[in-house]
Tab-separated table of C-alpha atoms in Angstrom:
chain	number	residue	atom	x	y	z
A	1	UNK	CA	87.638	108.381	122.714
A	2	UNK	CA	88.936	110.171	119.698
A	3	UNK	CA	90.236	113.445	118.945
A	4	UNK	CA	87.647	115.696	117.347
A	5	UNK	CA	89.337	116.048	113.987
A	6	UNK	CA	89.571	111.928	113.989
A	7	UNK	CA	86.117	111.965	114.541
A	8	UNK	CA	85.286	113.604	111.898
A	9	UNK	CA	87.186	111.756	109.541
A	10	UNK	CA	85.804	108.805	110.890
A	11	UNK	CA	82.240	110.014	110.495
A	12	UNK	CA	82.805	110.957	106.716
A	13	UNK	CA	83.808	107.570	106.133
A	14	UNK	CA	80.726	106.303	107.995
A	15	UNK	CA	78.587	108.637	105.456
A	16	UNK	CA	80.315	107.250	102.488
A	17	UNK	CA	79.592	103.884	103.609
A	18	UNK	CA	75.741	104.407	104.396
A	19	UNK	CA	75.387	106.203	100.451
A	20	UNK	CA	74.868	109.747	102.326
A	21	UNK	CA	77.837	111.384	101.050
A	22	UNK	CA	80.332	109.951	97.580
A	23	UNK	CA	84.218	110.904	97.285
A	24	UNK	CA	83.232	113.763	95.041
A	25	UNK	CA	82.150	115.555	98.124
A	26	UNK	CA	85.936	115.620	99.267
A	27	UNK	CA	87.032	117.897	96.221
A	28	UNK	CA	83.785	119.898	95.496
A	29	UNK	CA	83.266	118.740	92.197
A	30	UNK	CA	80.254	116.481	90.094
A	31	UNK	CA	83.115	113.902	88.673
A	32	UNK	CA	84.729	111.488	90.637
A	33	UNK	CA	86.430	107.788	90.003
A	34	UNK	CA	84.164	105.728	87.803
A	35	UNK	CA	83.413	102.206	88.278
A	36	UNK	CA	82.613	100.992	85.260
A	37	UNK	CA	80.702	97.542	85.555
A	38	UNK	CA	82.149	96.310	82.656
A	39	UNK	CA	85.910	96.189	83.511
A	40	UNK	CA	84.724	94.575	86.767
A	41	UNK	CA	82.753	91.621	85.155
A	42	UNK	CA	84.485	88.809	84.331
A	43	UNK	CA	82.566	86.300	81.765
A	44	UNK	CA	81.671	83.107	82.409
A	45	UNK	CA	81.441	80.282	79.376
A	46	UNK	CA	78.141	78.365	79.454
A	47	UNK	CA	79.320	75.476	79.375
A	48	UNK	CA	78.299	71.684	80.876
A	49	UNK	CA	81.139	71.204	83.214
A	50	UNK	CA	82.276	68.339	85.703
A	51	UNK	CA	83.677	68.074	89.198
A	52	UNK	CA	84.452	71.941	90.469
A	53	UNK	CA	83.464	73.493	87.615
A	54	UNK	CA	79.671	72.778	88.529
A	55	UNK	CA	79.827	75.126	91.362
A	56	UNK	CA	78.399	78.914	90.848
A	57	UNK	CA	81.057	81.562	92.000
A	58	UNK	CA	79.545	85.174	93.322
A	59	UNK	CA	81.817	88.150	93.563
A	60	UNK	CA	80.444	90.569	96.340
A	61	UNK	CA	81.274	94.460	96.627
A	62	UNK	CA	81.390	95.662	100.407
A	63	UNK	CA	81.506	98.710	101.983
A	64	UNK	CA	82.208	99.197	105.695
A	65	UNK	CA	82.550	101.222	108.436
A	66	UNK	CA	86.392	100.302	109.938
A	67	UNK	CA	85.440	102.157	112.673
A	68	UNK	CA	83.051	99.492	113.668
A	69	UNK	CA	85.211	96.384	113.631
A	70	UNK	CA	88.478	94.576	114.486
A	71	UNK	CA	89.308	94.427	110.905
A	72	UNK	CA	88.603	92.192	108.334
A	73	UNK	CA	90.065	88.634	109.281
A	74	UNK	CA	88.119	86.574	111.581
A	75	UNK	CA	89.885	86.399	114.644
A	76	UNK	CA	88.404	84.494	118.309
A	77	UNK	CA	86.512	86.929	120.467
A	78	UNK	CA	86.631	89.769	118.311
A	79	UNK	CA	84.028	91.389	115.493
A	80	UNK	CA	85.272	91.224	112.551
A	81	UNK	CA	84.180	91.773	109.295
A	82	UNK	CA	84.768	88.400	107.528
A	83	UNK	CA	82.558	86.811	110.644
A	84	UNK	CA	79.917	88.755	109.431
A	85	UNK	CA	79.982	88.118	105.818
A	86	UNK	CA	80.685	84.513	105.959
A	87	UNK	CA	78.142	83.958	108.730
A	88	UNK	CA	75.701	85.804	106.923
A	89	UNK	CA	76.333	82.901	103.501
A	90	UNK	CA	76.238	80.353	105.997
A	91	UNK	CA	72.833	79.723	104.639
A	92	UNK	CA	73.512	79.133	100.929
A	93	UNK	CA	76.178	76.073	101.599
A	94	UNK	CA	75.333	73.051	99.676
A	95	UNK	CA	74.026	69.846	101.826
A	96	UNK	CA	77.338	68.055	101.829
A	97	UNK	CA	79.382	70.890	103.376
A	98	UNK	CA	76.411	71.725	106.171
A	99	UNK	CA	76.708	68.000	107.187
A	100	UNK	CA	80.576	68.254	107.152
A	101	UNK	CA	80.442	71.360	109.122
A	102	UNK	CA	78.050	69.700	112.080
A	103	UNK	CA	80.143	66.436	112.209
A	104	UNK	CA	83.165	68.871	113.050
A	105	UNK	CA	81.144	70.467	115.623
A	106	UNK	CA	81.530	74.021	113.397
A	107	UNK	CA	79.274	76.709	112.897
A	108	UNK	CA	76.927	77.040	109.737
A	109	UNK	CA	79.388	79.592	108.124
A	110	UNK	CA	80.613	80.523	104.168
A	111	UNK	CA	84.113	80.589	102.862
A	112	UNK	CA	84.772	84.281	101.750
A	113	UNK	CA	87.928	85.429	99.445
A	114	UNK	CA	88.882	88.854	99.973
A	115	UNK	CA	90.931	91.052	98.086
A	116	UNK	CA	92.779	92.016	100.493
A	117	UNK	CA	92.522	91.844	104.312
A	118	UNK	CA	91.537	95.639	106.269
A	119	UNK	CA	93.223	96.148	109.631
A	120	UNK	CA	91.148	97.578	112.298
A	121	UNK	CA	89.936	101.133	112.301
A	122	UNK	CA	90.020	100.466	108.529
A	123	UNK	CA	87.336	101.500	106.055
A	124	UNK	CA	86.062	100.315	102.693
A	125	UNK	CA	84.362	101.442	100.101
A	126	UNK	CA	84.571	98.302	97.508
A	127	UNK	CA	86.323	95.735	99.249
A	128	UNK	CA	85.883	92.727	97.096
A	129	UNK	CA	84.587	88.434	98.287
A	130	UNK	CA	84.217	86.072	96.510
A	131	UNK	CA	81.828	82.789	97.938
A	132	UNK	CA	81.098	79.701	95.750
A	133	UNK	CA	78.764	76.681	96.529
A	134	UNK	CA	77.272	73.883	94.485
A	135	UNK	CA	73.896	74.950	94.659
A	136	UNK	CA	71.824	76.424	91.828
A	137	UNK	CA	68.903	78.237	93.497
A	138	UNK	CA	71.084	81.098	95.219
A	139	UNK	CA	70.550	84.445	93.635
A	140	UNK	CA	72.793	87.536	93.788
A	141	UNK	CA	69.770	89.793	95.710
A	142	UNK	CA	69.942	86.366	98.317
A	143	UNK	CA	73.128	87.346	99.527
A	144	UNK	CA	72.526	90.821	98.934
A	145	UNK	CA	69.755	90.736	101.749
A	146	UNK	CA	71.501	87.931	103.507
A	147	UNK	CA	74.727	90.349	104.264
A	148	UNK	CA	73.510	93.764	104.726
A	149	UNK	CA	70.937	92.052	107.253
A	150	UNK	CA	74.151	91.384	109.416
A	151	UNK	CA	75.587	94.638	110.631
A	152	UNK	CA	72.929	97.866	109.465
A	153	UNK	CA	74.114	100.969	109.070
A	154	UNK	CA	77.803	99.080	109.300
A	155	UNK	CA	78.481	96.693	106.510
A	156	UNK	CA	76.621	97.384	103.197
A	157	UNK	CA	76.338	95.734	100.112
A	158	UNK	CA	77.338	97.676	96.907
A	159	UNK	CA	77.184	94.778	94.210
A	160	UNK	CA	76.776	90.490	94.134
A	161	UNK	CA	76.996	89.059	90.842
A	162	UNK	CA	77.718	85.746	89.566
A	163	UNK	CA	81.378	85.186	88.121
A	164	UNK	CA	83.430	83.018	86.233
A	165	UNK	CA	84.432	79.822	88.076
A	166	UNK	CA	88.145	80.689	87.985
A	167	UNK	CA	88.032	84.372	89.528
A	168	UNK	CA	89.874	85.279	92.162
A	169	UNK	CA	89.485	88.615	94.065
A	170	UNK	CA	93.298	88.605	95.038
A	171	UNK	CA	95.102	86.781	92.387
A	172	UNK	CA	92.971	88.126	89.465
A	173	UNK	CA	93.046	91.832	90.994
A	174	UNK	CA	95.629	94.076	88.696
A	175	UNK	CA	95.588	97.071	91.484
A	176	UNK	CA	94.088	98.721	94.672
A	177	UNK	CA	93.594	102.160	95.104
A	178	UNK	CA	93.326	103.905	98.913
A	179	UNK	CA	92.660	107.042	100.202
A	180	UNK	CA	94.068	108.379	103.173
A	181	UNK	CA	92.657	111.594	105.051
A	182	UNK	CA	94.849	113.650	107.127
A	183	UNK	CA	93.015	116.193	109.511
A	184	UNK	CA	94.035	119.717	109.202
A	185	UNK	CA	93.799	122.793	111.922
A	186	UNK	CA	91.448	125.038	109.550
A	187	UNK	CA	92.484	128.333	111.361
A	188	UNK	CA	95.963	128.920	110.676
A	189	UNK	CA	97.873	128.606	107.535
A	190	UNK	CA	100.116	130.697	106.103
A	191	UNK	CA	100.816	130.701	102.272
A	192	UNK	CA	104.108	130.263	100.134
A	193	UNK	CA	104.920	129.701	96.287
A	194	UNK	CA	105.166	126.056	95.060
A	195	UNK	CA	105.731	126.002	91.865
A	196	UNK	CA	103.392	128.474	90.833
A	197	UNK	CA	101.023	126.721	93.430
A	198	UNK	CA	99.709	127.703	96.464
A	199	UNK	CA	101.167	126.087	99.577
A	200	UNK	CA	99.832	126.075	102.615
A	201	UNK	CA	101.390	125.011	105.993
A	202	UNK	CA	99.038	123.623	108.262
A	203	UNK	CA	99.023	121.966	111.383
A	204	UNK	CA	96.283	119.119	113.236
A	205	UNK	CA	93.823	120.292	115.300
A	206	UNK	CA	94.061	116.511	117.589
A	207	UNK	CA	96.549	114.376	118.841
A	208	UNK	CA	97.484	110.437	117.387
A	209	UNK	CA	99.179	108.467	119.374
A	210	UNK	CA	102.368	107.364	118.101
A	211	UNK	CA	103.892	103.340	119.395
A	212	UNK	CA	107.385	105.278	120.294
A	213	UNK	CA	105.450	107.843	122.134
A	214	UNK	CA	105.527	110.353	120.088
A	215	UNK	CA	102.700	112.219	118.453
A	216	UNK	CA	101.184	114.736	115.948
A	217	UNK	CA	99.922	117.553	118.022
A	218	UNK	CA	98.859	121.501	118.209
A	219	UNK	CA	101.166	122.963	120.503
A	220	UNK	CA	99.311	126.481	121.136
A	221	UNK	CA	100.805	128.463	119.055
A	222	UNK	CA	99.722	131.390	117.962
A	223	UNK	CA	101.004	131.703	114.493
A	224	UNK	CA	99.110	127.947	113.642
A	225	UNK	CA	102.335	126.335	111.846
A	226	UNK	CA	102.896	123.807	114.494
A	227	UNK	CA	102.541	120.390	113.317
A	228	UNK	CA	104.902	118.348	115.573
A	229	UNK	CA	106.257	115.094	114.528
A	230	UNK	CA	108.570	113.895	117.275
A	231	UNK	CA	109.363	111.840	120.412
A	232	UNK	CA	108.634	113.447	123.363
A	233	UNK	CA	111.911	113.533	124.164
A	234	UNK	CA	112.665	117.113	125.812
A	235	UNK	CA	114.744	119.637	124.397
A	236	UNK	CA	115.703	117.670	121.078
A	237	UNK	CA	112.069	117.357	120.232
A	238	UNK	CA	111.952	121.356	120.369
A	239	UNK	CA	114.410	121.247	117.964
A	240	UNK	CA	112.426	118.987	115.373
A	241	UNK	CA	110.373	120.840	112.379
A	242	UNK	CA	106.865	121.849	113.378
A	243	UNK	CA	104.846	122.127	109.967
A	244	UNK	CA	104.135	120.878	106.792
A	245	UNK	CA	103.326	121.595	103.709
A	246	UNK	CA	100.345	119.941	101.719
A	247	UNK	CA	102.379	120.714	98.247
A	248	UNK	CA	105.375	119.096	99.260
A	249	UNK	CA	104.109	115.956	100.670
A	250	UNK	CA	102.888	115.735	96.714
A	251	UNK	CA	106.141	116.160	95.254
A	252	UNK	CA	107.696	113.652	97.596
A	253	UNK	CA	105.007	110.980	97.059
A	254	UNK	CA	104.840	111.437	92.560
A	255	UNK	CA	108.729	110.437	92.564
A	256	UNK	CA	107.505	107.132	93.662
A	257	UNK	CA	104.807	106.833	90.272
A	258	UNK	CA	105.894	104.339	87.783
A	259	UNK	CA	108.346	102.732	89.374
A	260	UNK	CA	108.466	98.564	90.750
A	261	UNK	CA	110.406	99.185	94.228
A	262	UNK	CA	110.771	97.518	97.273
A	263	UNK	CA	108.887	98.950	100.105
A	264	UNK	CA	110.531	96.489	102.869
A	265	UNK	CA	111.171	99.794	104.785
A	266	UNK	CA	107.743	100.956	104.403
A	267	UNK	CA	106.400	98.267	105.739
A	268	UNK	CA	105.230	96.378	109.646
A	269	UNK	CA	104.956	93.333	110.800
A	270	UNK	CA	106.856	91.407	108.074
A	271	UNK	CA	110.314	90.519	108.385
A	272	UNK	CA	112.672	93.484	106.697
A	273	UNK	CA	114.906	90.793	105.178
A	274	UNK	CA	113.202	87.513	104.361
A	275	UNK	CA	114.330	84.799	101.080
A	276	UNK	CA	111.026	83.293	101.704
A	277	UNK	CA	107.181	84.490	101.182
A	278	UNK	CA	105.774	87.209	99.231
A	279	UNK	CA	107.901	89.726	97.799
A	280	UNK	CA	108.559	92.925	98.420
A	281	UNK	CA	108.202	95.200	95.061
A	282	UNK	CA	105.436	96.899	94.493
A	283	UNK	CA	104.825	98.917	91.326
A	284	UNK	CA	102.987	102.549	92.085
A	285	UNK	CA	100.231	103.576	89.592
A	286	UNK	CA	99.491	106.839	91.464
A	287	UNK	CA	100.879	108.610	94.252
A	288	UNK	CA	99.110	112.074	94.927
A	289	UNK	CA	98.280	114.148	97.827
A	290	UNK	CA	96.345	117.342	97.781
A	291	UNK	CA	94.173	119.745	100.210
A	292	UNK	CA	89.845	119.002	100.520
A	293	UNK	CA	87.324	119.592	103.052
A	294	UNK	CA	85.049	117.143	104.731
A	295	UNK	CA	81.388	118.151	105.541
A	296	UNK	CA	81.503	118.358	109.418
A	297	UNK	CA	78.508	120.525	111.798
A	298	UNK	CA	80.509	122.910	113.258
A	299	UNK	CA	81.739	124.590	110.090
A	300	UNK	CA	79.607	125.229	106.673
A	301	UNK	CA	82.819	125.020	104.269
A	302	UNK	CA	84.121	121.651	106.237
A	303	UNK	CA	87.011	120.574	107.931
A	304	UNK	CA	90.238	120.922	105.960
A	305	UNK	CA	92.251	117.690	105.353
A	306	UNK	CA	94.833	116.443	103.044
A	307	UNK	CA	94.191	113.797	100.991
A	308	UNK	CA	96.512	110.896	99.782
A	309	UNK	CA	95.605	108.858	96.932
A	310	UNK	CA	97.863	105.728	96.451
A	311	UNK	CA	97.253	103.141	93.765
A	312	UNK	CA	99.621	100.226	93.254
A	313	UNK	CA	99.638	96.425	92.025
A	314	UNK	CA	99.593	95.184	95.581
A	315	UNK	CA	100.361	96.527	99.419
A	316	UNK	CA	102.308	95.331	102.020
A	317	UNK	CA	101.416	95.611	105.654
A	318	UNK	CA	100.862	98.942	106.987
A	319	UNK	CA	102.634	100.305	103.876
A	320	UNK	CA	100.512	102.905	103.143
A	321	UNK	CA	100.086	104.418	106.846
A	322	UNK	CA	103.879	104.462	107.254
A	323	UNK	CA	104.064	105.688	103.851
A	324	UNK	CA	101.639	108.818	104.753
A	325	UNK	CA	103.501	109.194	108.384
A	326	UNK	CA	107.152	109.335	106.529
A	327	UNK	CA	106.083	111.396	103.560
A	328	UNK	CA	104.836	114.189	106.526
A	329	UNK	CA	108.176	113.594	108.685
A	330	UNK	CA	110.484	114.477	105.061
A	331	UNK	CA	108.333	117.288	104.098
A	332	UNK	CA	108.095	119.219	107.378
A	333	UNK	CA	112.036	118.661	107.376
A	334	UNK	CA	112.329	120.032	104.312
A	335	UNK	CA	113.983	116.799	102.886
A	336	UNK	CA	114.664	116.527	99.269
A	337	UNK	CA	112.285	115.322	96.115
A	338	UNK	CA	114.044	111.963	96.100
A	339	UNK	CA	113.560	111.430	99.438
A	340	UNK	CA	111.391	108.648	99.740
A	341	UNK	CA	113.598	107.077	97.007
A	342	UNK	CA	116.357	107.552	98.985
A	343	UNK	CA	114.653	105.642	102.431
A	344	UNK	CA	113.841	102.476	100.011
A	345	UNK	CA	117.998	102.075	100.437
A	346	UNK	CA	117.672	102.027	104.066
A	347	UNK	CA	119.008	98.782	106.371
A	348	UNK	CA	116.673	99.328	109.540
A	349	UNK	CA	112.637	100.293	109.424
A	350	UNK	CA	113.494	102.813	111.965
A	351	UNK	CA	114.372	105.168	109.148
A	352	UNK	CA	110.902	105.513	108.183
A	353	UNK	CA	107.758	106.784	110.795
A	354	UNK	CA	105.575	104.911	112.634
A	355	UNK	CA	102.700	104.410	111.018
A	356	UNK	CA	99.541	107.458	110.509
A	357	UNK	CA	96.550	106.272	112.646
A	358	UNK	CA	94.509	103.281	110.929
A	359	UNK	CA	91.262	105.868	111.089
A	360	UNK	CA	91.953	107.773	108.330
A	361	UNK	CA	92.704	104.882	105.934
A	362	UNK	CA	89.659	103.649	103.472
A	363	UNK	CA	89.908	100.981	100.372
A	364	UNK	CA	88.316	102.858	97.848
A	365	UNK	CA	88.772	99.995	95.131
A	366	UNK	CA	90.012	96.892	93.317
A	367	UNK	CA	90.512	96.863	89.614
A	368	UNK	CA	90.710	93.793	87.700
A	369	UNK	CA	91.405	95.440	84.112
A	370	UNK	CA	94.686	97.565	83.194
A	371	UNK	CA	94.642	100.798	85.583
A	372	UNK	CA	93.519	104.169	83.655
A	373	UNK	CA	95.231	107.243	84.953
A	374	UNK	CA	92.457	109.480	83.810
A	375	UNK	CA	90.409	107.396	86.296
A	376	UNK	CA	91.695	109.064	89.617
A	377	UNK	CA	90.779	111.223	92.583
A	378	UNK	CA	93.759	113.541	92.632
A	379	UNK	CA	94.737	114.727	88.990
C-alpha cells in the first residue's frame, strides 16, 4: 500500500503514460522537451542486400506505467514489460524462426532490444525496442496495434517506424535523460535567500522505506521543517539534520555537469571495484533539480514536489536513485558545493544513501543525435 504522496506521484506518471497529462504540466508552462522526429530517424539506404541485411529492422517508442510491472527484463513468474512486448511480436516472426521456436518447445515470442533495462516500480515515457524479422508484409501500425493490445491503459505505444538495418537502441543511443519526483509536505515551508533565489525547506508528507531501516518521514512537527534522513537508531538519529532545501540539492547536483566521472559509489548491485565489464564513467549532460506541482484531487494548485532532471551518456545501476537519496542526505547537512565530487573519491558505497524509492523514477528519453542543452526540463 503506498504512502499518499507516493501515490500521487505514481498516478501522475500513470496520466503521462495514458496521454492525459505531458511534462509541461509539472512546471506550468506551454513548452516542454521537444522530440524532434528527425534527430530520432535514422536512414536506411535502399539498397539490394544479402544474408542479414534482407531483414527489416523497426524501432518502437514505449511508454509505461512502472507501477504496473516487475520491470522491464523478462524474468520467470513475474510481469514484466519485455514479456509483453516481445509476446505481443511473436506474430510477425518469419517461418524459419516459428519452426525453430516449436522444435525447442518455446513460446511464439519476438526478440526486443531495449535501450536500457527499467527496474520495477519504474516508469517510461520513451523507452526505446528495437525487433527485426525477415518478413516484408509487417507494417509499423501492425505492431502498433499488436503491442498496445497487450497491457491497456499500461503499456502504450508512442512511435514504430522502420530503421536502418544497423541501429541499435543501446549502442547507437548518445544519452538518456530521467526525471525523478520527490514528494513534498505542501503545508509548511519556511523561506531563506539562495542566491537571490527563493529557498524553501520542505519536508515529505509519507514515509519510504529505506534497506538499512531507515526512512524519510514527517515527524509531527509543528514548524513543517522535518525531513528526516536517518537510521532509526535512537538518540543519534535525533541528532541528524531534519530538512532540506530544494535550492541546494541544485547546486550540489550542477557541480556534477560536464564532467566524465566515475559513479562506482553511486551505484548497486555492481561490484565497487571490478577490472572486468562495463565501465564506470559516465559523462553528465544535465544535472538540475527544482520545485513543481503535480495535479492531485485533494488540492486545486497540486501537490508540491521537487524535480530532478539527470541526463548523461549512460547509467549505472540504481545510479540515479542513490544519486537523488545522497544529493538530499548532503543538502539537509548542509555539506559543501563539491560535495558530491568529493563522495566520487570514496572506498566503500556506504558513503553514499540508499537508494530514493524506484516510484518516483520515469525514463523520459533516449537521444540518438548530439544532446542540446536548450532542449531540457529544468533551465
Amino acid at each position: 500500500m503506498y504512502d499518499r504522496p507516493w501515490h500521487d506521484v505514481v498516478n501522475f506518471y500513470s496520466n503521462l503514460v495514458n496521454g492525459r497529462f505531458t511534462l509541461s504540466t509539472l512546471f506550468g508552462t506551454e513548452t516542454c522537451i521537444e522530440y524532434d522526429s528527425k534527430t530520432e530517424e535514422v536512414s536506411d539506404e535502399k539498397e539490394e542486400r544479402g544474408g542479414r541485411w534482407e531483414r527489416v529492422t523497426f524501432r518502437i517508442i514505449v511508454s509505461y506505467n512502472g507501477g504496473a510491472f516487475d520491470g522491464w527484463q523478462k524474468q520467470p513468474g513475474l510481469n514484466t514489460v519485455q514479456e509483453m512486448v516481445e509476446r505481443s511480436l511473436g506474430r510477425f516472426v518469419d517461418e524459419k524462426k516459428a519452426q525453430l521456436l516449436k522444435e525447442k518447445s518455446k513460446p511464439l515470442e519476438g526478440c526486443a532490444v531495449v535501450a536500457g533495462r527499467t527496474d520495477k516500480g519504474v516508469s517510461a515515457i520513451r523507452q526505446v525496442c528495437s525487433f527485426y524479422t525477415w518478413r516484408k508484409d509487417v507494417k509499423p501500425c501492425d505492431i502498433e496495434d499488436s503491442v498496445n493490445s497487450m497491457a491497456p491503459g499500461k503499456l502504450r505505444v508512442v512511435s514504430v517506424s522502420e530503421v536502418s538495418r544497423v541501429f541499435h537502441p543501446n549502442f547507437s543511443a548518445k544519452w538518456r535523460r530521467y526525471l525523478y519526483i520527490f514528494p513534498l509536505n505542501d503545508q509548511d515551508f519556511q523561506k531563506e535567500s539562495c542566491e537571490n533565489e527563493e529557498e524553501e525547506h520542505l519536508s515529505t508528507d509519507g514515509n519510504y522505506n529505506d534497506p538499512r531501516s531507515g526512512s524519510v518521514k514527517n515527524n509531527g512537527r509543528e514548524n513543517g521543517d522535518n525531513l528526516i534522513i536517518s537510521n532509526n537508531d535512537g538518540l543519534e538519529a535525533a541528532n541528524k539534520p531534519t530538512c532540506f532545501s530544494v535550492c541546494r540539492v541544485n547546486q550540489l547536483l550542477r557541480q556534477l555537469e560536464g564532467k566524465l566521472l566515475s559513479y562506482k559509489m553511486f551505484a548497486r548491485d555492481t561490484k565497487a571495484s571490478r577490472n572486468m565489464g562495463p565501465p564506470t564513467e559516465c559523462f553528465m549532460y544535465r544535472a538540475r533539480a527544482a520545485e513543481a506541482r503535480i495535479p492531485y484531487s485533494d488540492h486545486k494548485e497540486g501537490r508540491k514536489v521537487m524535480c530532478v532532471e539527470l541526463v548523461a551518456n549512460r547509467f549505472l545501476r540504481k545510479m540515479v536513485r542513490v544519486l537523488v537519496a545522497t544529493s538530499i542526505r548532503e543538502a539537509a547537512a548542509g555539506a559543501e558545493e563539491d560535495a558530491l565530487l568529493k563522495l566520487m573519491e570514496a572506498t566503500c558505497r556506504r558513503a553514499t544513501a540508499p537508494p530514493a524509492p524506484p516510484d518516483g523514477l520515469c525514463l523520459v528519453d533516449v537521444g540518438y543525435t548530439d544532446f542540446d542543452a536548450q532542449n531540457c526540463l529544468i533551465l
